[in-house]
Amino acid sequence: MTIDVLLSGFEPFAGAEENESWQAVSRALPALRESGLRVEALELPVEFERAGDLLEQAVRTHRPALVIAVGLAAGRSGITPERVAINVRDARIPDNAGASPVDEPVVPDGPVGHFTRLPVKAMVAALDEAGIAGSVSQTAGTYVCNDVFYRLQHLLVTDPELADVRGGFVHVPSADVVSPEAAASALTAMIGTIRKTDGDIARTGGSEH
């Protein structure tokens, strides 16, 4: 089966009742489907290794043109498309299966990092146009979000059969900063921009820290 977009979000963790990443994904589905896109979504466990396994399986099953994994970054002030995934697991808190890896590689003998092929600056420009706070992020952390991001990027660059698939990761902040409805609108806007943008735009997206 071939689809247009595969989205993923995460289950709750650290004692929370909900995860804003899955709220954003589930709320974005109706608008995306109404626009004519073939879209599938899955809720990933907050578990090292298993989350990446499940996303890889879904990518191979659906063969999407675009994959966007979404995670929660509480404490951030807006929607943040991620630029680079790094090959390290370093857990500040245990995952939902109790695992707490420290200084372990995501993929043994894999490269230090993988850059996304998504136009992250154009995505932020789309957020600006929609009136939603956003910025480019240079790090997805070292927890399960980065684990999934790295696994996705590594898969797409190492499997020739998936060479045409573009993928990346987007962090959403807590609901008191950006509501799930606004985050869903942000995903819809960014997906629209990605589908009509091959490269990226030239605008500042860096930071001093």
Coordinates of N, CA and C in Angstrom, one line a residue:
M1 N 0.8 -1.2 0.0 CA 0.0 0.0 0.0 C 0.9 1.2 0.0
T2 N 0.5 2.2 -0.8 CA 1.2 3.5 -0.8 C 0.3 4.6 -0.4
I3 N 0.8 5.5 0.5 CA 0.0 6.6 1.0 C 0.7 7.9 0.9
D4 N 0.1 9.0 1.1 CA 0.7 10.3 1.0 C 1.5 10.6 2.3
V5 N 0.9 10.5 3.4 CA 1.5 10.9 4.7 C 1.3 9.9 5.8
L6 N 2.4 9.6 6.5 CA 2.3 8.8 7.7 C 2.7 9.7 8.9
L7 N 1.8 9.8 9.9 CA 2.1 10.6 11.1 C 2.2 9.7 12.3
S8 N 3.0 10.1 13.2 CA 3.1 9.3 14.5 C 3.1 10.3 15.6
G9 N 2.5 9.9 16.7 CA 2.6 10.7 18.0 C 2.9 9.7 19.1
F10 N 3.0 10.2 20.3 CA 3.3 9.3 21.4 C 2.2 9.2 22.5
E11 N 2.2 8.0 23.1 CA 1.4 7.8 24.3 C 1.8 8.7 25.4
P12 N 1.0 8.8 26.5 CA 1.4 9.6 27.7 C 2.6 9.0 28.4
F13 N 3.4 9.8 29.1 CA 4.5 9.3 29.9 C 4.7 10.2 31.1
A14 N 5.6 9.7 32.0 CA 6.0 10.5 33.2 C 4.7 10.9 34.0
G15 N 3.7 10.0 34.0 CA 2.6 10.2 34.8 C 1.5 11.1 34.2
A16 N 1.7 11.6 33.0 CA 0.7 12.4 32.4 C -0.5 11.6 31.9
E17 N -1.7 12.3 31.8 CA -2.9 11.6 31.3 C -3.0 11.6 29.8
E18 N -2.4 12.6 29.2 CA -2.4 12.7 27.7 C -1.0 13.1 27.2
N19 N -0.8 13.0 26.0 CA 0.4 13.4 25.3 C 0.0 14.4 24.2
E20 N 0.4 15.6 24.2 CA 0.0 16.6 23.3 C 0.4 16.2 21.8
S21 N 1.5 15.4 21.7 CA 1.9 15.0 20.3 C 0.8 14.2 19.7
W22 N 0.2 13.2 20.4 CA -0.9 12.4 19.8 C -2.1 13.2 19.7
Q23 N -2.4 14.1 20.6 CA -3.6 15.0 20.4 C -3.5 15.8 19.1
A24 N -2.3 16.3 18.8 CA -2.1 17.1 17.6 C -2.3 16.2 16.4
V25 N -1.7 15.1 16.4 CA -1.8 14.2 15.2 C -3.3 13.8 15.0
S26 N -3.9 13.3 16.0 CA -5.3 12.8 15.9 C -6.3 13.9 15.4
R27 N -6.0 15.2 15.9 CA -6.9 16.3 15.5 C -6.5 16.8 14.0
A28 N -5.4 16.5 13.5 CA -5.0 16.9 12.2 C -5.5 16.0 11.1
L29 N -5.9 14.8 11.5 CA -6.3 13.8 10.5 C -7.5 14.2 9.7
P30 N -8.6 14.7 10.3 CA -9.8 15.0 9.5 C -9.5 16.0 8.4
A31 N -8.8 17.1 8.7 CA -8.5 18.1 7.7 C -7.6 17.6 6.6
L32 N -6.6 16.8 7.0 CA -5.7 16.3 6.0 C -6.5 15.3 5.0
R33 N -7.4 14.5 5.6 CA -8.1 13.6 4.7 C -9.2 14.3 3.9
E34 N -9.8 15.3 4.4 CA -10.7 16.1 3.7 C -10.1 16.8 2.5
S35 N -8.7 17.1 2.6 CA -8.0 17.7 1.5 C -7.7 16.7 0.4
G36 N -8.0 15.5 0.6 CA -7.8 14.4 -0.4 C -6.5 13.6 -0.2
L37 N -5.8 13.8 0.9 CA -4.6 13.1 1.1 C -4.9 11.7 1.8
R38 N -4.1 10.7 1.4 CA -4.2 9.4 2.0 C -3.3 9.4 3.2
V39 N -3.8 9.4 4.4 CA -3.1 9.6 5.6 C -3.3 8.4 6.6
E40 N -2.2 8.0 7.2 CA -2.3 7.0 8.3 C -1.6 7.5 9.5
A41 N -2.0 7.1 10.7 CA -1.3 7.6 11.9 C -1.2 6.4 12.9
L42 N -0.2 6.5 13.7 CA 0.0 5.5 14.8 C 0.5 6.2 16.0
E43 N 0.0 5.7 17.2 CA 0.5 6.1 18.5 C 1.6 5.2 18.9
L44 N 2.7 5.8 19.2 CA 3.9 5.0 19.5 C 4.1 5.0 21.0
P45 N 4.6 3.9 21.5 CA 5.0 3.8 23.0 C 6.2 4.6 23.3
V46 N 6.2 5.2 24.5 CA 7.4 5.9 24.9 C 8.4 4.9 25.4
E47 N 9.0 4.2 24.5 CA 10.0 3.1 24.8 C 11.1 3.2 23.7
F48 N 12.3 3.2 24.3 CA 13.5 3.0 23.4 C 13.4 1.7 22.6
E49 N 13.9 1.7 21.4 CA 13.9 0.6 20.5 C 12.5 0.2 20.0
R50 N 11.6 -0.1 20.8 CA 10.3 -0.5 20.4 C 9.5 0.5 19.5
A51 N 9.6 1.8 20.0 CA 8.9 2.8 19.2 C 9.5 2.9 17.8
G52 N 10.8 2.9 17.7 CA 11.5 2.9 16.4 C 11.1 1.7 15.5
D53 N 11.1 0.5 16.2 CA 10.7 -0.7 15.4 C 9.3 -0.5 14.8
L54 N 8.3 0.0 15.6 CA 7.0 0.1 15.2 C 6.9 1.1 14.0
L55 N 7.6 2.2 14.1 CA 7.5 3.2 13.1 C 8.2 2.7 11.8
E56 N 9.3 2.0 11.9 CA 9.9 1.4 10.8 C 9.0 0.4 10.1
Q57 N 8.3 -0.4 10.9 CA 7.3 -1.4 10.3 C 6.2 -0.7 9.5
A58 N 5.7 0.4 10.1 CA 4.6 1.2 9.5 C 5.1 1.8 8.2
V59 N 6.4 2.3 8.1 CA 6.9 2.9 6.9 C 7.0 1.8 5.8
R60 N 7.5 0.7 6.2 CA 7.6 -0.4 5.2 C 6.3 -0.9 4.7
T61 N 5.3 -0.9 5.6 CA 3.9 -1.3 5.2 C 3.2 -0.4 4.3
H62 N 3.3 0.9 4.6 CA 2.5 1.9 3.9 C 3.2 2.6 2.8
R63 N 4.6 2.6 2.8 CA 5.4 3.3 1.8 C 4.9 4.7 1.5
P64 N 4.9 5.5 2.6 CA 4.4 6.9 2.4 C 5.4 7.8 1.6
A65 N 4.8 8.8 1.0 CA 5.7 9.8 0.4 C 6.4 10.7 1.5
L66 N 5.7 10.8 2.6 CA 6.1 11.7 3.7 C 5.9 11.1 5.0
V67 N 6.8 11.1 5.9 CA 6.7 10.7 7.3 C 7.0 11.8 8.2
I68 N 6.1 12.1 9.2 CA 6.4 13.1 10.2 C 6.1 12.5 11.5
A69 N 7.1 12.3 12.3 CA 7.0 11.8 13.7 C 6.8 13.1 14.6
V70 N 5.9 13.0 15.5 CA 5.6 14.2 16.4 C 5.9 13.8 17.8
G71 N 6.5 14.7 18.6 CA 6.7 14.4 20.0 C 6.5 15.7 20.8
L72 N 6.4 15.5 22.1 CA 6.2 16.6 23.1 C 7.5 17.1 23.6
A73 N 7.7 18.4 23.6 CA 8.8 19.1 24.2 C 8.3 20.1 25.2
A74 N 7.9 19.7 26.4 CA 7.4 20.6 27.4 C 8.5 21.6 27.7
G75 N 8.1 22.9 27.8 CA 9.1 23.9 28.1 C 9.4 24.7 26.9
R76 N 9.2 24.2 25.7 CA 9.4 25.0 24.5 C 8.3 26.0 24.3
S77 N 8.6 27.1 23.6 CA 7.7 28.2 23.4 C 6.9 28.1 22.1
G78 N 7.1 27.1 21.3 CA 6.4 27.0 20.0 C 6.6 25.6 19.4
I79 N 6.1 25.5 18.2 CA 6.3 24.3 17.3 C 7.7 24.3 16.8
T80 N 8.4 23.2 16.9 CA 9.8 23.2 16.5 C 10.1 22.0 15.6
P81 N 10.2 22.2 14.3 CA 10.7 21.2 13.4 C 12.2 20.9 13.7
E82 N 12.6 19.7 13.7 CA 13.9 19.3 14.1 C 14.8 19.2 12.9
R83 N 16.0 19.7 13.0 CA 17.0 19.7 11.9 C 17.8 18.4 11.8
V84 N 18.3 17.9 13.0 CA 19.3 16.8 13.0 C 19.0 15.9 14.1
A85 N 19.1 14.6 13.8 CA 19.0 13.5 14.8 C 20.4 13.0 15.2
I86 N 20.7 12.7 16.4 CA 22.0 12.3 16.8 C 22.0 10.9 17.4
N87 N 23.1 10.2 17.2 CA 23.2 8.8 17.5 C 23.5 8.5 18.9
V88 N 22.7 8.9 19.9 CA 22.9 8.7 21.3 C 21.6 8.5 22.0
R89 N 21.6 7.6 23.0 CA 20.5 7.5 24.0 C 21.1 7.9 25.3
D90 N 20.5 8.8 26.0 CA 20.9 9.2 27.3 C 19.7 9.7 28.1
A91 N 19.1 8.8 28.8 CA 17.8 9.0 29.4 C 17.9 9.8 30.8
R92 N 17.2 10.9 30.9 CA 17.1 11.6 32.2 C 16.1 10.9 33.1
I93 N 15.1 10.3 32.5 CA 14.1 9.6 33.3 C 13.8 8.2 32.5
P94 N 13.4 7.2 33.2 CA 13.1 5.9 32.6 C 12.0 6.1 31.5
D95 N 12.1 5.3 30.5 CA 11.0 5.2 29.5 C 9.8 4.4 30.1
N96 N 8.7 4.3 29.4 CA 7.6 3.6 29.9 C 7.7 2.1 30.2
A97 N 8.9 1.6 29.7 CA 9.2 0.2 30.0 C 10.2 0.0 31.1
G98 N 10.6 1.2 31.7 CA 11.6 1.2 32.7 C 13.1 1.3 32.3
A99 N 13.3 1.4 31.0 CA 14.7 1.5 30.5 C 15.3 2.9 30.7
S100 N 16.5 2.9 31.1 CA 17.2 4.2 31.3 C 18.6 4.1 30.7
P101 N 18.7 4.0 29.3 CA 20.1 3.9 28.7 C 20.9 5.2 28.9
V102 N 22.1 5.0 29.1 CA 23.1 6.1 29.3 C 24.2 6.0 28.3
D103 N 24.4 7.0 27.5 CA 25.5 7.0 26.5 C 25.6 5.8 25.6
E104 N 24.4 5.4 25.2 CA 24.3 4.2 24.2 C 24.0 4.7 22.8
P105 N 24.5 4.1 21.8 CA 24.1 4.5 20.4 C 22.7 4.1 20.1
V106 N 22.0 4.8 19.3 CA 20.7 4.4 18.8 C 20.9 3.3 17.8
V107 N 21.9 3.4 16.9 CA 22.2 2.4 15.9 C 23.7 2.2 16.0
P108 N 24.2 1.0 16.6 CA 25.6 0.8 16.7 C 26.3 0.9 15.3
D109 N 27.4 1.6 15.4 CA 28.2 1.9 14.2 C 27.5 2.8 13.1
G110 N 26.4 3.4 13.5 CA 25.8 4.4 12.7 C 26.5 5.7 12.7
P111 N 26.3 6.6 11.8 CA 26.9 7.9 11.8 C 26.5 8.7 13.0
V112 N 27.3 9.7 13.3 CA 27.0 10.6 14.5 C 25.6 11.2 14.4
G113 N 25.3 11.6 13.2 CA 24.0 12.3 13.1 C 23.4 12.1 11.7
H114 N 22.1 12.4 11.5 CA 21.4 12.5 10.3 C 20.6 13.8 10.2
F115 N 20.8 14.5 9.1 CA 20.0 15.7 8.8 C 18.7 15.2 8.2
T116 N 17.6 15.9 8.5 CA 16.3 15.7 7.9 C 16.4 16.2 6.5
R117 N 15.6 15.7 5.6 CA 15.4 16.2 4.2 C 14.2 17.2 4.1
L118 N 13.5 17.4 5.2 CA 12.4 18.3 5.2 C 12.8 19.7 5.2
P119 N 12.1 20.6 4.6 CA 12.4 22.0 4.5 C 12.0 22.8 5.8
V120 N 12.9 22.6 6.8 CA 12.5 23.1 8.2 C 12.3 24.6 8.2
K121 N 13.0 25.3 7.4 CA 12.8 26.8 7.5 C 11.6 27.2 6.8
A122 N 11.2 26.5 5.7 CA 10.0 26.8 5.0 C 8.8 26.4 5.9
M123 N 9.0 25.4 6.7 CA 7.9 24.9 7.6 C 7.7 26.0 8.7
V124 N 8.8 26.6 9.2 CA 8.6 27.6 10.2 C 7.9 28.9 9.5
A125 N 8.3 29.2 8.3 CA 7.6 30.3 7.6 C 6.1 30.0 7.5
A126 N 5.8 28.8 7.2 CA 4.3 28.4 7.2 C 3.7 28.7 8.5
L127 N 4.4 28.4 9.6 CA 3.8 28.7 10.9 C 3.6 30.2 11.1
D128 N 4.6 30.9 10.7 CA 4.5 32.4 10.8 C 3.3 32.9 10.1
E129 N 3.0 32.4 8.9 CA 1.9 32.8 8.1 C 0.6 32.4 8.8
A130 N 0.6 31.3 9.5 CA -0.6 30.8 10.2 C -0.8 31.5 11.6
G131 N 0.2 32.3 12.0 CA 0.1 33.0 13.3 C 0.4 32.0 14.4
I132 N 1.2 31.0 14.2 CA 1.5 30.0 15.2 C 3.0 30.1 15.6
A133 N 3.3 30.2 16.8 CA 4.7 30.4 17.2 C 5.5 29.1 16.8
G134 N 6.7 29.4 16.2 CA 7.5 28.2 15.8 C 9.0 28.7 15.5
S135 N 9.9 27.7 15.5 CA 11.3 28.0 15.2 C 11.9 26.7 14.9
V136 N 13.1 26.8 14.2 CA 13.9 25.6 13.9 C 14.6 25.1 15.2
S137 N 14.6 23.8 15.4 CA 15.3 23.3 16.6 C 16.5 22.5 16.0
Q138 N 17.6 22.6 16.7 CA 18.9 22.0 16.3 C 19.1 20.7 17.1
T139 N 18.2 20.3 18.0 CA 18.4 19.1 18.8 C 17.0 18.6 19.2
A140 N 16.8 17.3 19.1 CA 15.6 16.6 19.5 C 15.8 15.9 20.9
G141 N 16.9 16.3 21.6 CA 17.2 15.7 22.9 C 17.9 14.4 22.7
T142 N 17.9 13.6 23.8 CA 18.5 12.3 23.8 C 17.6 11.2 24.4
Y143 N 16.3 11.5 24.3 CA 15.3 10.6 24.9 C 14.6 9.9 23.7
V144 N 13.4 9.4 23.9 CA 12.8 8.5 22.9 C 12.4 9.3 21.6
C145 N 12.1 10.6 21.7 CA 11.9 11.4 20.5 C 13.1 11.3 19.6
N146 N 14.3 11.6 20.1 CA 15.4 11.6 19.2 C 15.7 10.1 18.7
D147 N 15.4 9.2 19.6 CA 15.6 7.8 19.2 C 14.8 7.4 18.0
V148 N 13.5 7.8 18.0 CA 12.6 7.6 16.8 C 13.1 8.4 15.6
F149 N 13.5 9.7 15.8 CA 13.9 10.5 14.8 C 15.1 9.9 14.1
Y150 N 16.1 9.5 14.9 CA 17.3 8.9 14.3 C 17.0 7.6 13.6
R151 N 16.2 6.8 14.2 CA 15.9 5.5 13.5 C 15.2 5.7 12.2
L152 N 14.3 6.7 12.1 CA 13.6 7.1 10.9 C 14.6 7.5 9.8
Q153 N 15.4 8.5 10.2 CA 16.4 9.0 9.2 C 17.4 8.0 8.7
H154 N 17.8 7.1 9.7 CA 18.8 6.1 9.3 C 18.1 5.1 8.3
L155 N 16.9 4.8 8.6 CA 16.1 3.9 7.7 C 16.1 4.4 6.3
L156 N 15.7 5.7 6.2 CA 15.5 6.3 4.9 C 16.7 6.5 4.1
V157 N 17.9 6.6 4.7 CA 19.1 6.7 4.0 C 19.8 5.4 3.7
T158 N 19.4 4.4 4.4 CA 20.1 3.1 4.2 C 19.3 2.1 3.4
D159 N 18.0 2.3 3.2 CA 17.2 1.3 2.4 C 16.9 2.0 1.1
P160 N 17.5 1.4 0.0 CA 17.3 2.0 -1.3 C 15.9 2.0 -1.8
E161 N 15.1 1.1 -1.3 CA 13.7 1.0 -1.7 C 12.9 2.2 -1.1
L162 N 13.5 2.9 -0.1 CA 12.8 4.0 0.5 C 13.4 5.4 0.2
A163 N 14.2 5.4 -0.8 CA 15.0 6.6 -1.2 C 14.1 7.8 -1.5
D164 N 12.9 7.5 -2.0 CA 12.1 8.7 -2.3 C 11.2 9.1 -1.2
V165 N 11.3 8.5 0.0 CA 10.5 8.9 1.1 C 11.2 10.0 1.9
R166 N 10.5 11.1 2.2 CA 11.0 12.2 3.0 C 10.4 12.0 4.4
G167 N 11.3 12.3 5.4 CA 10.8 12.1 6.8 C 11.5 13.1 7.7
G168 N 10.9 13.3 8.8 CA 11.4 14.2 9.8 C 10.7 14.2 11.1
F169 N 11.0 15.1 12.0 CA 10.4 15.1 13.3 C 10.0 16.5 13.7
V170 N 8.9 16.6 14.4 CA 8.4 17.9 14.9 C 8.0 17.8 16.3
H171 N 8.5 18.8 17.1 CA 8.1 18.8 18.5 C 7.0 19.8 18.7
V172 N 6.1 19.5 19.5 CA 5.0 20.4 20.0 C 5.2 20.7 21.4
P173 N 4.9 21.9 21.9 CA 5.0 22.2 23.3 C 3.8 21.8 24.1
S174 N 3.8 22.1 25.4 CA 2.6 21.7 26.2 C 1.4 22.5 25.8
A175 N 0.2 21.9 26.1 CA -1.0 22.5 25.6 C -1.3 23.9 26.2
D176 N -0.7 24.3 27.3 CA -0.9 25.6 27.8 C -0.1 26.7 27.0
V177 N 0.8 26.2 26.1 CA 1.6 27.1 25.3 C 1.0 27.1 23.9
V178 N 0.7 26.0 23.3 CA 0.1 25.9 22.0 C -1.0 24.8 22.2
S179 N -2.3 25.2 21.9 CA -3.4 24.2 22.1 C -3.3 23.1 21.1
P180 N -3.8 21.9 21.5 CA -3.8 20.8 20.5 C -4.5 21.1 19.2
E181 N -5.5 22.0 19.2 CA -6.1 22.4 18.0 C -5.2 23.2 17.1
A182 N -4.5 24.2 17.7 CA -3.5 25.0 17.0 C -2.3 24.1 16.5
A183 N -1.9 23.2 17.3 CA -0.8 22.3 16.9 C -1.2 21.4 15.7
A184 N -2.5 21.0 15.7 CA -3.0 20.3 14.5 C -3.0 21.1 13.3
S185 N -3.5 22.4 13.4 CA -3.4 23.3 12.3 C -2.0 23.5 11.8
A186 N -1.1 23.6 12.8 CA 0.4 23.7 12.4 C 0.8 22.6 11.6
L187 N 0.5 21.3 12.0 CA 0.9 20.2 11.2 C 0.3 20.2 9.8
T188 N -1.0 20.6 9.7 CA -1.6 20.7 8.4 C -0.9 21.7 7.5
A189 N -0.6 22.9 8.1 CA 0.1 23.9 7.3 C 1.5 23.5 6.9
M190 N 2.2 22.8 7.8 CA 3.6 22.4 7.4 C 3.6 21.3 6.4
I191 N 2.6 20.4 6.5 CA 2.5 19.3 5.5 C 2.2 19.9 4.1
G192 N 1.4 20.9 4.1 CA 1.1 21.6 2.8 C 2.3 22.2 2.2
T193 N 3.1 22.8 3.1 CA 4.4 23.4 2.6 C 5.4 22.4 2.1
I194 N 5.5 21.3 2.9 CA 6.5 20.3 2.5 C 6.2 19.7 1.1
R195 N 4.9 19.5 0.9 CA 4.5 18.8 -0.4 C 4.7 19.7 -1.6
K196 N 4.8 21.0 -1.4 CA 5.1 21.9 -2.6 C 6.5 22.5 -2.6
T197 N 7.4 22.0 -1.6 CA 8.7 22.5 -1.5 C 9.7 21.4 -1.6
D198 N 10.6 21.5 -2.6 CA 11.6 20.5 -2.8 C 12.9 20.8 -2.0
G199 N 13.3 22.1 -2.1 CA 14.5 22.5 -1.3 C 14.0 23.2 0.0
D200 N 14.8 24.2 0.4 CA 14.4 25.0 1.6 C 14.6 26.4 1.2
I201 N 14.1 27.3 2.1 CA 14.2 28.7 1.8 C 15.4 29.3 2.6
A202 N 16.0 30.4 2.2 CA 17.1 31.0 2.8 C 16.6 32.1 3.8
R203 N 16.6 31.7 5.1 CA 16.3 32.6 6.2 C 17.0 32.1 7.4
T204 N 17.3 33.0 8.3 CA 18.0 32.6 9.5 C 17.1 31.6 10.3
G205 N 17.8 30.6 10.9 CA 17.2 29.6 11.7 C 18.0 29.1 12.8
G206 N 19.2 29.8 13.0 CA 20.2 29.4 14.0 C 19.9 30.0 15.3
S207 N 20.8 29.7 16.3 CA 20.6 30.3 17.6 C 22.0 30.3 18.3
E208 N 22.2 31.1 19.3 CA 23.5 31.2 20.0 C 23.6 30.1 21.1
H209 N 22.6 29.4 21.4 CA 22.7 28.4 22.5 C 21.5 27.4 22.3

